[in-house]
PDB file of C-alpha atoms in Angstrom:
ATOM      1  CA  MET Z  12     134.541 154.611 168.596  1.00 97.00           C
ATOM      2  CA  LYS Z  13     136.228 155.278 164.916  1.00 98.00           C
ATOM      3  CA  THR Z  14     134.343 156.759 161.820  1.00 98.00           C
ATOM      4  CA  PHE Z  15     135.094 155.193 158.420  1.00 98.00           C
ATOM      5  CA  LEU Z  16     134.313 157.143 155.382  1.00 98.00           C
ATOM      6  CA  HIS Z  17     133.343 154.428 152.692  1.00 97.00           C
ATOM      7  CA  THR Z  18     133.251 156.587 149.413  1.00 98.00           C
ATOM      8  CA  GLU Z  19     134.384 156.723 145.615  1.00 97.00           C
ATOM      9  CA  ASN Z  20     134.502 160.636 145.625  1.00 98.00           C
ATOM     10  CA  ILE Z  21     138.041 162.458 146.192  1.00 98.00           C
ATOM     11  CA  ASN Z  22     135.388 165.597 147.233  1.00 98.00           C
ATOM     12  CA  ILE Z  23     134.046 163.770 150.267  1.00 98.00           C
ATOM     13  CA  LEU Z  24     137.415 163.107 151.469  1.00 98.00           C
ATOM     14  CA  LYS Z  25     138.738 166.412 150.865  1.00 98.00           C
ATOM     15  CA  GLN Z  26     135.739 167.422 152.927  1.00 98.00           C
ATOM     16  CA  PHE Z  27     136.765 165.471 156.202  1.00 98.00           C
ATOM     17  CA  LYS Z  28     140.359 164.942 155.724  1.00 96.00           C
ATOM     18  CA  ASP Z  29     140.519 167.092 159.085  1.00 95.00           C
ATOM     19  CA  LYS Z  30     138.525 164.917 161.040  1.00 95.00           C
ATOM     20  CA  GLU Z  31     141.430 162.213 161.330  1.00 92.00           C
ATOM     21  CA  TRP Z  32     138.597 159.275 159.953  1.00 97.00           C
ATOM     22  CA  GLU Z  33     139.512 156.083 158.154  1.00 98.00           C
ATOM     23  CA  CYS Z  34     138.763 155.460 154.484  1.00 98.00           C
ATOM     24  CA  ILE Z  35     137.307 152.255 152.939  1.00 98.00           C
ATOM     25  CA  LEU Z  36     137.996 152.257 148.787  1.00 98.00           C
ATOM     26  CA  THR Z  37     135.901 149.395 146.982  1.00 98.00           C
ATOM     27  CA  GLU Z  38     137.765 147.821 144.442  1.00 98.00           C
ATOM     28  CA  PRO Z  39     136.426 147.588 141.242  1.00 97.00           C
ATOM     29  CA  LYS Z  40     137.748 144.004 139.585  1.00 97.00           C
ATOM     30  CA  PHE Z  41     135.719 141.528 141.841  1.00 97.00           C
ATOM     31  CA  SER Z  42     133.103 144.021 143.843  1.00 97.00           C
ATOM     32  CA  TYR Z  43     129.742 145.412 143.486  1.00 96.00           C
ATOM     33  CA  ARG Z  44     128.202 149.001 144.540  1.00 96.00           C
ATOM     34  CA  HIS Z  45     131.445 151.034 143.124  1.00 97.00           C
ATOM     35  CA  PRO Z  46     129.256 152.763 140.192  1.00 97.00           C
ATOM     36  CA  HIS Z  47     131.899 155.856 139.616  1.00 96.00           C
ATOM     37  CA  ILE Z  48     135.292 153.599 139.628  1.00 97.00           C
ATOM     38  CA  GLN Z  49     135.250 151.211 137.114  1.00 96.00           C
ATOM     39  CA  THR Z  50     138.714 150.838 136.437  1.00 97.00           C
ATOM     40  CA  GLU Z  51     141.909 149.441 137.958  1.00 97.00           C
ATOM     41  CA  THR Z  52     143.536 153.041 136.883  1.00 97.00           C
ATOM     42  CA  GLN Z  53     140.729 154.979 138.139  1.00 98.00           C
ATOM     43  CA  PHE Z  54     140.772 152.893 141.392  1.00 98.00           C
ATOM     44  CA  ILE Z  55     144.397 153.387 141.913  1.00 98.00           C
ATOM     45  CA  GLU Z  56     144.534 157.202 141.493  1.00 98.00           C
ATOM     46  CA  LEU Z  57     141.912 157.408 144.137  1.00 98.00           C
ATOM     47  CA  PHE Z  58     143.806 155.418 146.322  1.00 98.00           C
ATOM     48  CA  ASN Z  59     147.100 157.479 145.758  1.00 98.00           C
ATOM     49  CA  GLN Z  60     144.822 161.016 145.845  1.00 98.00           C
ATOM     50  CA  SER Z  61     143.493 159.711 149.446  1.00 98.00           C
ATOM     51  CA  LYS Z  62     146.963 159.051 150.762  1.00 98.00           C
ATOM     52  CA  LEU Z  63     148.032 162.312 149.558  1.00 98.00           C
ATOM     53  CA  LEU Z  64     145.023 163.890 151.980  1.00 98.00           C
ATOM     54  CA  GLY Z  65     146.748 162.126 154.619  1.00 97.00           C
ATOM     55  CA  TYR Z  66     144.483 158.800 154.961  1.00 98.00           C
ATOM     56  CA  LEU Z  67     145.511 155.244 154.958  1.00 98.00           C
ATOM     57  CA  PRO Z  68     142.978 153.453 153.121  1.00 98.00           C
ATOM     58  CA  TYR Z  69     141.341 150.192 153.710  1.00 98.00           C
ATOM     59  CA  ILE Z  70     140.755 148.124 150.514  1.00 98.00           C
ATOM     60  CA  GLN Z  71     137.324 146.294 150.071  1.00 98.00           C
ATOM     61  CA  VAL Z  72     136.492 143.162 148.610  1.00 98.00           C
ATOM     62  CA  ASN Z  73     132.924 142.710 148.507  1.00 96.00           C
ATOM     63  CA  GLY Z  74     132.200 140.167 145.822  1.00 94.00           C
ATOM     64  CA  TYR Z  75     131.715 136.170 145.710  1.00 91.00           C
ATOM     65  CA  ILE Z  76     134.461 135.110 143.898  1.00 93.00           C
ATOM     66  CA  GLU Z  77     133.678 131.927 141.439  1.00 92.00           C
ATOM     67  CA  GLU Z  78     136.570 129.254 140.399  1.00 94.00           C
ATOM     68  CA  THR Z  79     137.269 130.667 137.366  1.00 95.00           C
ATOM     69  CA  GLN Z  80     138.500 133.909 139.087  1.00 96.00           C
ATOM     70  CA  LEU Z  81     140.824 132.727 141.728  1.00 96.00           C
ATOM     71  CA  ASP Z  82     143.998 132.944 139.707  1.00 96.00           C
ATOM     72  CA  ASP Z  83     143.055 136.884 138.228  1.00 97.00           C
ATOM     73  CA  LEU Z  84     142.249 137.471 141.853  1.00 97.00           C
ATOM     74  CA  LYS Z  85     145.441 136.471 143.350  1.00 97.00           C
ATOM     75  CA  VAL Z  86     147.155 138.340 140.765  1.00 97.00           C
ATOM     76  CA  TRP Z  87     144.917 141.647 141.596  1.00 98.00           C
ATOM     77  CA  LEU Z  88     145.437 141.580 145.122  1.00 98.00           C
ATOM     78  CA  LYS Z  89     149.092 141.151 145.033  1.00 98.00           C
ATOM     79  CA  GLU Z  90     148.752 144.586 143.143  1.00 98.00           C
ATOM     80  CA  CYS Z  91     146.678 145.850 145.961  1.00 98.00           C
ATOM     81  CA  ILE Z  92     149.227 144.908 148.445  1.00 98.00           C
ATOM     82  CA  GLN Z  93     151.534 146.982 146.775  1.00 98.00           C
ATOM     83  CA  LEU Z  94     149.187 149.999 147.370  1.00 98.00           C
ATOM     84  CA  GLU Z  95     150.592 149.361 151.323  1.00 98.00           C
ATOM     85  CA  PRO Z  96     146.624 149.493 152.691  1.00 98.00           C
ATOM     86  CA  LYS Z  97     146.190 149.949 156.052  1.00 98.00           C
ATOM     87  CA  GLY Z  98     143.672 146.265 155.804  1.00 98.00           C
ATOM     88  CA  PHE Z  99     141.228 144.537 153.506  1.00 98.00           C
ATOM     89  CA  TYR Z 100     137.526 144.259 154.011  1.00 98.00           C
ATOM     90  CA  PHE Z 101     136.504 141.019 152.491  1.00 98.00           C
ATOM     91  CA  ASN Z 102     133.069 138.961 152.049  1.00 95.00           C
ATOM     92  CA  ASP Z 103     134.351 135.556 150.394  1.00 96.00           C
ATOM     93  CA  PHE Z 104     137.176 133.951 152.377  1.00 97.00           C
ATOM     94  CA  ALA Z 105     138.792 133.050 148.902  1.00 97.00           C
ATOM     95  CA  VAL Z 106     140.303 136.852 149.188  1.00 98.00           C
ATOM     96  CA  TYR Z 107     141.545 135.849 153.175  1.00 98.00           C
ATOM     97  CA  ASN Z 108     143.169 132.465 151.704  1.00 97.00           C
ATOM     98  CA  HIS Z 109     144.743 134.570 148.801  1.00 98.00           C
ATOM     99  CA  LEU Z 110     145.995 137.185 151.036  1.00 98.00           C
ATOM    100  CA  LYS Z 111     147.404 134.867 154.024  1.00 97.00           C
ATOM    101  CA  ALA Z 112     148.911 133.010 150.889  1.00 97.00           C
ATOM    102  CA  LEU Z 113     150.496 136.201 149.764  1.00 97.00           C
ATOM    103  CA  ASN Z 114     151.919 136.774 153.302  1.00 97.00           C
ATOM    104  CA  TYR Z 115     149.773 139.674 154.017  1.00 97.00           C
ATOM    105  CA  GLU Z 116     150.347 141.388 157.272  1.00 95.00           C
ATOM    106  CA  GLY Z 117     147.683 144.246 157.811  1.00 97.00           C
ATOM    107  CA  GLU Z 118     144.437 144.154 159.262  1.00 98.00           C
ATOM    108  CA  LEU Z 119     141.952 141.629 157.874  1.00 98.00           C
ATOM    109  CA  ILE Z 120     138.409 142.536 158.301  1.00 98.00           C
ATOM    110  CA  TYR Z 121     135.375 140.341 157.623  1.00 98.00           C
ATOM    111  CA  SER Z 122     132.370 141.780 156.506  1.00 96.00           C
ATOM    112  CA  PRO Z 123     129.716 139.614 154.607  1.00 91.00           C
ATOM    113  CA  GLU Z 124     126.596 142.181 154.202  1.00 81.00           C
ATOM    114  CA  THR Z 125     124.108 140.342 155.573  1.00 78.00           C
ATOM    115  CA  ILE Z 126     124.617 137.110 157.292  1.00 81.00           C
ATOM    116  CA  LEU Z 127     126.744 137.919 160.290  1.00 86.00           C
ATOM    117  CA  THR Z 128     123.971 137.987 163.301  1.00 84.00           C
ATOM    118  CA  ASN Z 129     125.375 135.846 166.469  1.00 92.00           C
ATOM    119  CA  ALA Z 130     127.945 135.774 168.721  1.00 95.00           C
ATOM    120  CA  MET Z 131     128.880 132.036 167.942  1.00 94.00           C
ATOM    121  CA  ASP Z 132     129.779 132.509 164.688  1.00 95.00           C
ATOM    122  CA  ILE Z 133     131.466 135.894 165.647  1.00 96.00           C
ATOM    123  CA  GLU Z 134     133.519 133.969 168.268  1.00 97.00           C
ATOM    124  CA  VAL Z 135     134.801 131.691 166.038  1.00 96.00           C
ATOM    125  CA  LEU Z 136     135.863 134.240 163.448  1.00 97.00           C
ATOM    126  CA  LEU Z 137     137.478 136.163 165.392  1.00 97.00           C
ATOM    127  CA  GLU Z 138     140.122 133.662 165.640  1.00 97.00           C
ATOM    128  CA  LEU Z 139     140.966 134.338 162.052  1.00 97.00           C
ATOM    129  CA  VAL Z 140     140.404 137.993 161.659  1.00 98.00           C
ATOM    130  CA  ASP Z 141     141.130 141.231 163.109  1.00 98.00           C
ATOM    131  CA  ARG Z 142     137.564 142.719 163.688  1.00 98.00           C
ATOM    132  CA  VAL Z 143     134.123 141.829 161.955  1.00 98.00           C
ATOM    133  CA  VAL Z 144     131.433 143.875 160.486  1.00 97.00           C
ATOM    134  CA  LEU Z 145     127.721 143.230 161.715  1.00 95.00           C
ATOM    135  CA  SER Z 146     124.767 142.368 159.863  1.00 91.00           C
ATOM    136  CA  LYS Z 147     122.313 145.543 158.958  1.00 90.00           C
ATOM    137  CA  GLU Z 148     119.034 143.613 159.843  1.00 89.00           C
ATOM    138  CA  LEU Z 149     120.176 143.678 163.329  1.00 93.00           C
ATOM    139  CA  THR Z 150     117.938 145.369 165.894  1.00 94.00           C
ATOM    140  CA  LEU Z 151     119.862 147.887 167.956  1.00 96.00           C
ATOM    141  CA  GLU Z 152     119.742 145.755 171.213  1.00 96.00           C
ATOM    142  CA  GLU Z 153     120.939 142.802 169.372  1.00 95.00           C
ATOM    143  CA  ILE Z 154     123.751 145.015 167.754  1.00 96.00           C
ATOM    144  CA  THR Z 155     124.517 146.517 171.488  1.00 97.00           C
ATOM    145  CA  THR Z 156     124.706 142.962 172.976  1.00 97.00           C
ATOM    146  CA  LEU Z 157     127.194 141.799 170.716  1.00 97.00           C
ATOM    147  CA  MET Z 158     129.610 144.738 170.967  1.00 98.00           C
ATOM    148  CA  ASN Z 159     129.668 144.296 174.530  1.00 98.00           C
ATOM    149  CA  LEU Z 160     130.263 140.356 174.565  1.00 97.00           C
ATOM    150  CA  PHE Z 161     133.637 141.308 172.045  1.00 98.00           C
ATOM    151  CA  PRO Z 162     134.461 144.821 172.686  1.00 98.00           C
ATOM    152  CA  ASN Z 163     136.199 146.474 170.197  1.00 98.00           C
ATOM    153  CA  LYS Z 164     136.008 144.148 168.015  1.00 98.00           C
ATOM    154  CA  ILE Z 165     132.523 144.914 165.766  1.00 98.00           C
ATOM    155  CA  GLU Z 166     132.040 147.473 163.387  1.00 98.00           C
ATOM    156  CA  ALA Z 167     128.540 148.535 161.860  1.00 97.00           C
ATOM    157  CA  PHE Z 168     126.838 150.591 159.198  1.00 96.00           C
ATOM    158  CA  GLY Z 169     126.222 153.907 160.595  1.00 96.00           C
ATOM    159  CA  LEU Z 170     124.828 156.444 157.685  1.00 98.00           C
ATOM    160  CA  GLY Z 171     123.682 155.650 154.309  1.00 98.00           C
ATOM    161  CA  TYR Z 172     120.859 153.452 152.519  1.00 97.00           C
ATOM    162  CA  GLY Z 173     121.451 150.476 153.842  1.00 94.00           C
ATOM    163  CA  LEU Z 174     121.649 147.232 151.063  1.00 93.00           C
ATOM    164  CA  MET Z 175     118.228 145.251 151.016  1.00 89.00           C
ATOM    165  CA  SER Z 176     118.785 142.333 148.525  1.00 90.00           C
ATOM    166  CA  PHE Z 177     121.312 141.877 145.827  1.00 91.00           C
ATOM    167  CA  SER Z 178     120.957 139.726 142.795  1.00 92.00           C
ATOM    168  CA  LYS Z 179     123.199 138.888 140.392  1.00 90.00           C
ATOM    169  CA  ARG Z 180     120.648 139.351 137.732  1.00 93.00           C
ATOM    170  CA  PRO Z 181     120.386 142.389 135.792  1.00 93.00           C
ATOM    171  CA  LEU Z 182     116.958 143.117 136.755  1.00 93.00           C
ATOM    172  CA  VAL Z 183     116.618 146.517 135.532  1.00 93.00           C
ATOM    173  CA  ARG Z 184     117.492 145.947 132.327  1.00 91.00           C
ATOM    174  CA  ASN Z 185     115.447 142.683 132.454  1.00 92.00           C
ATOM    175  CA  TYR Z 186     112.337 144.156 133.178  1.00 86.00           C
ATOM    176  CA  LEU Z 187     113.070 146.917 130.281  1.00 90.00           C
ATOM    177  CA  ASP Z 188     113.701 144.382 127.660  1.00 90.00           C
ATOM    178  CA  GLU Z 189     110.225 142.920 128.592  1.00 89.00           C
ATOM    179  CA  ILE Z 190     108.309 146.043 128.079  1.00 90.00           C
ATOM    180  CA  LYS Z 191     110.366 146.826 125.076  1.00 89.00           C
ATOM    181  CA  MET Z 192     111.912 150.194 126.542  1.00 90.00           C
ATOM    182  CA  GLU Z 193     115.436 151.109 125.791  1.00 87.00           C
ATOM    183  CA  ARG Z 194     117.550 153.308 128.775  1.00 89.00           C
ATOM    184  CA  ASP Z 195     120.788 153.585 129.964  1.00 91.00           C
ATOM    185  CA  VAL Z 196     120.651 152.044 133.497  1.00 94.00           C
ATOM    186  CA  LEU Z 197     123.881 150.733 133.878  1.00 96.00           C
ATOM    187  CA  ASN Z 198     125.703 152.036 136.856  1.00 96.00           C
ATOM    188  CA  GLN Z 199     123.162 154.745 137.446  1.00 96.00           C
ATOM    189  CA  THR Z 200     122.918 156.169 140.917  1.00 96.00           C
ATOM    190  CA  ASN Z 201     119.276 157.802 140.547  1.00 95.00           C
ATOM    191  CA  LEU Z 202     117.220 155.039 139.935  1.00 96.00           C
ATOM    192  CA  VAL Z 203     114.294 153.703 142.134  1.00 95.00           C
ATOM    193  CA  ILE Z 204     111.887 150.790 142.064  1.00 93.00           C
ATOM    194  CA  LYS Z 205     108.488 149.945 143.766  1.00 87.00           C
ATOM    195  CA  GLU Z 206     106.553 147.117 144.703  1.00 83.00           C
ATOM    196  CA  TYR Z 207     103.145 146.527 144.166  1.00 81.00           C
ATOM    197  CA  LYS Z 208     101.828 146.062 147.824  1.00 81.00           C
ATOM    198  CA  ARG Z 209     104.320 148.724 149.448  1.00 80.00           C
ATOM    199  CA  ASP Z 210     104.001 152.166 149.138  1.00 85.00           C
ATOM    200  CA  GLN Z 211     108.143 153.032 149.448  1.00 88.00           C
ATOM    201  CA  TYR Z 212     110.463 153.772 146.490  1.00 93.00           C
ATOM    202  CA  PHE Z 213     113.867 151.732 146.973  1.00 95.00           C
ATOM    203  CA  PRO Z 214     117.077 152.764 145.186  1.00 97.00           C
ATOM    204  CA  ILE Z 215     118.536 150.655 142.844  1.00 97.00           C
ATOM    205  CA  LEU Z 216     121.777 149.903 141.417  1.00 97.00           C
ATOM    206  CA  GLU Z 217     122.630 147.993 138.154  1.00 97.00           C
ATOM    207  CA  GLU Z 218     126.174 147.115 137.529  1.00 96.00           C
ATOM    208  CA  ASN Z 219     127.322 144.474 134.927  1.00 92.00           C
ATOM    209  CA  GLN Z 220     127.484 141.924 137.687  1.00 88.00           C
ATOM    210  CA  GLY Z 221     124.742 142.165 139.329  1.00 92.00           C
ATOM    211  CA  THR Z 222     121.960 144.380 141.038  1.00 96.00           C
ATOM    212  CA  SER Z 223     121.686 146.174 144.246  1.00 96.00           C
ATOM    213  CA  ILE Z 224     118.180 146.941 146.032  1.00 96.00           C
ATOM    214  CA  PHE Z 225     118.647 149.833 149.470  1.00 95.00           C
ATOM    215  CA  LEU Z 226     115.981 150.278 151.834  1.00 94.00           C
ATOM    216  CA  ASP Z 227     113.944 153.247 150.966  1.00 95.00           C
ATOM    217  CA  THR Z 228     115.049 155.695 153.943  1.00 96.00           C
ATOM    218  CA  VAL Z 229     118.657 156.539 154.776  1.00 98.00           C
ATOM    219  CA  LEU Z 230     119.849 155.441 158.027  1.00 98.00           C
ATOM    220  CA  PHE Z 231     120.426 158.252 160.631  1.00 98.00           C
ATOM    221  CA  PRO Z 232     121.447 156.961 164.061  1.00 97.00           C
ATOM    222  CA  LYS Z 233     121.485 159.864 166.134  1.00 96.00           C
ATOM    223  CA  HIS Z 234     120.728 158.635 168.961  1.00 95.00           C
ATOM    224  CA  GLU Z 235     121.558 155.191 168.598  1.00 97.00           C
ATOM    225  CA  GLN Z 236     125.120 155.786 167.780  1.00 96.00           C
ATOM    226  CA  LEU Z 237     126.032 157.158 171.207  1.00 96.00           C
ATOM    227  CA  LEU Z 238     124.665 154.000 172.515  1.00 97.00           C
ATOM    228  CA  MET Z 239     126.950 151.997 170.236  1.00 98.00           C
ATOM    229  CA  LYS Z 240     129.764 153.686 170.955  1.00 97.00           C
ATOM    230  CA  ASP Z 241     129.026 153.026 175.203  1.00 98.00           C
ATOM    231  CA  SER Z 242     129.158 149.336 173.983  1.00 98.00           C
ATOM    232  CA  SER Z 243     132.565 149.366 173.177  1.00 98.00           C
ATOM    233  CA  CYS Z 244     131.498 149.405 169.155  1.00 98.00           C
ATOM    234  CA  PHE Z 245     134.839 149.725 167.320  1.00 98.00           C
ATOM    235  CA  GLY Z 246     133.992 151.748 164.231  1.00 98.00           C
ATOM    236  CA  LEU Z 247     130.824 152.992 162.666  1.00 98.00           C
ATOM    237  CA  HIS Z 248     130.732 152.999 158.465  1.00 98.00           C
ATOM    238  CA  TYR Z 249     129.472 156.769 156.603  1.00 98.00           C
ATOM    239  CA  ASP Z 250     128.904 155.260 152.952  1.00 98.00           C
ATOM    240  CA  ASP Z 251     127.605 158.053 150.151  1.00 98.00           C
ATOM    241  CA  CYS Z 252     126.352 155.017 148.078  1.00 97.00           C
ATOM    242  CA  MET Z 253     123.140 156.297 146.115  1.00 97.00           C
ATOM    243  CA  LEU Z 254     123.536 159.600 147.885  1.00 98.00           C
ATOM    244  CA  LYS Z 255     124.631 163.179 146.281  1.00 97.00           C
ATOM    245  CA  GLU Z 256     127.600 164.778 147.297  1.00 98.00           C
ATOM    246  CA  ASP Z 257     125.917 167.578 148.971  1.00 98.00           C
ATOM    247  CA  ASP Z 258     123.360 165.632 150.833  1.00 98.00           C
ATOM    248  CA  PHE Z 259     125.975 163.178 151.978  1.00 98.00           C
ATOM    249  CA  ILE Z 260     128.113 166.195 153.109  1.00 98.00           C
ATOM    250  CA  GLN Z 261     124.915 167.646 155.251  1.00 98.00           C
ATOM    251  CA  LEU Z 262     123.890 164.624 156.675  1.00 98.00           C
ATOM    252  CA  VAL Z 263     127.381 163.776 158.193  1.00 98.00           C
ATOM    253  CA  ASP Z 264     127.251 167.256 159.769  1.00 97.00           C
ATOM    254  CA  LEU Z 265     124.002 166.850 160.973  1.00 98.00           C
ATOM    255  CA  LEU Z 266     124.733 163.441 162.467  1.00 97.00           C
ATOM    256  CA  THR Z 267     127.712 164.881 163.868  1.00 96.00           C
ATOM    257  CA  GLU Z 268     126.321 168.123 165.532  1.00 96.00           C
ATOM    258  CA  ASP Z 269     125.617 167.154 169.180  1.00 93.00           C
ATOM    259  CA  THR Z 270     122.910 170.065 168.653  1.00 95.00           C
ATOM    260  CA  VAL Z 271     120.840 168.711 166.202  1.00 96.00           C
ATOM    261  CA  SER Z 272     117.945 166.047 166.721  1.00 95.00           C
ATOM    262  CA  PHE Z 273     116.847 163.489 164.990  1.00 96.00           C
ATOM    263  CA  ASP Z 274     113.604 165.822 164.148  1.00 97.00           C
ATOM    264  CA  ASP Z 275     115.568 168.874 163.741  1.00 97.00           C
ATOM    265  CA  ALA Z 276     117.874 166.884 160.843  1.00 97.00           C
ATOM    266  CA  GLN Z 277     114.498 165.319 159.354  1.00 97.00           C
ATOM    267  CA  ALA Z 278     113.874 169.089 159.117  1.00 98.00           C
ATOM    268  CA  GLN Z 279     116.377 170.323 157.116  1.00 97.00           C
ATOM    269  CA  THR Z 280     117.054 167.700 154.335  1.00 97.00           C
ATOM    270  CA  SER Z 281     114.667 166.600 151.412  1.00 95.00           C
ATOM    271  CA  LEU Z 282     115.732 162.826 152.503  1.00 97.00           C
ATOM    272  CA  ARG Z 283     113.434 160.358 154.351  1.00 97.00           C
ATOM    273  CA  LEU Z 284     115.447 159.605 157.155  1.00 98.00           C
ATOM    274  CA  GLY Z 285     115.026 156.248 159.121  1.00 96.00           C
ATOM    275  CA  GLN Z 286     116.149 153.929 161.844  1.00 94.00           C
ATOM    276  CA  ALA Z 287     116.434 150.789 159.502  1.00 92.00           C
ATOM    277  CA  TYR Z 288     115.693 147.349 161.953  1.00 92.00           C
ATOM    278  CA  TYR Z 289     117.091 149.142 165.084  1.00 94.00           C
ATOM    279  CA  TYR Z 290     113.185 148.762 166.549  1.00 93.00           C
ATOM    280  CA  ARG Z 291     111.918 146.236 164.512  1.00 85.00           C
ATOM    281  CA  LYS Z 292     112.332 142.437 163.301  1.00 70.00           C
ATOM    282  CA  THR Z 293     112.903 141.913 159.543  1.00 62.00           C
ATOM    283  CA  ASN Z 294     110.176 139.271 159.150  1.00 52.00           C
ATOM    284  CA  MET Z 295     107.521 141.780 158.233  1.00 52.00           C
ATOM    285  CA  SER Z 296     104.762 140.925 155.787  1.00 47.00           C
ATOM    286  CA  LYS Z 297     104.945 143.566 153.034  1.00 46.00           C
ATOM    287  CA  GLU Z 298     101.825 145.195 153.968  1.00 50.00           C
ATOM    288  CA  GLU Z 299     103.746 145.667 157.535  1.00 52.00           C
ATOM    289  CA  GLY Z 300     106.068 147.249 155.549  1.00 52.00           C
ATOM    290  CA  LYS Z 301     104.155 150.288 154.249  1.00 52.00           C
TER     291      LYS Z 301
END
């Protein structure tokens, strides 16, 4: 089972370069959740630095493409292909169509964030793509069942703050405008939101193109990743979005150290660790989610 580092931080890539892990870099023009990389120049520099460290990076394009963006998307993908990535992760099939039109021959992985939840969809999609990334809202039983059905064709989210919802509206700025408060919130990774009927504080990231809200705990599959490996999982993604560099490095070390249990790890970090939806369904009320 492979490990995929999903980061914008060259220091993270340096820290784990000797482990022979894969890396995924999110491009900044048509994607979300890239608070530290804002320009094509920054992205290309990070990509080239990653290659010098020994990685062969994948590129992720996770945005929803508008019709007016199609021509610009094709131009940018052509530039990205010239970087010689190992493959592309995509959310919108406009990306797939353009890559095929450009005769791209690398790996193509469908990664739609939330909607990929059943075997029928996966079976059809695997006729087009090399692999798929499962939704984060599935239980562990559902995840391992699908992995066993499609061995070495499925990837999953492994470590980090799981995405809970996304809106193209600037939710934080709209709220601050309503209460007549001025504050720089764009691309800030230290903001949280609390709903009236919940006790938790959810990390929230506002970017120019939309707002992402994450689960309140860091997914830490200490026991579960072994079960996924046994179920022929192709790979797990370790994502540092919304995590401080030192915290992420510590969590990776704790997760990959065989002698450390989930309780041990929780005792050694100030972050709240969790198991996402591994043992619960997503259709809970707000009161049940407390």
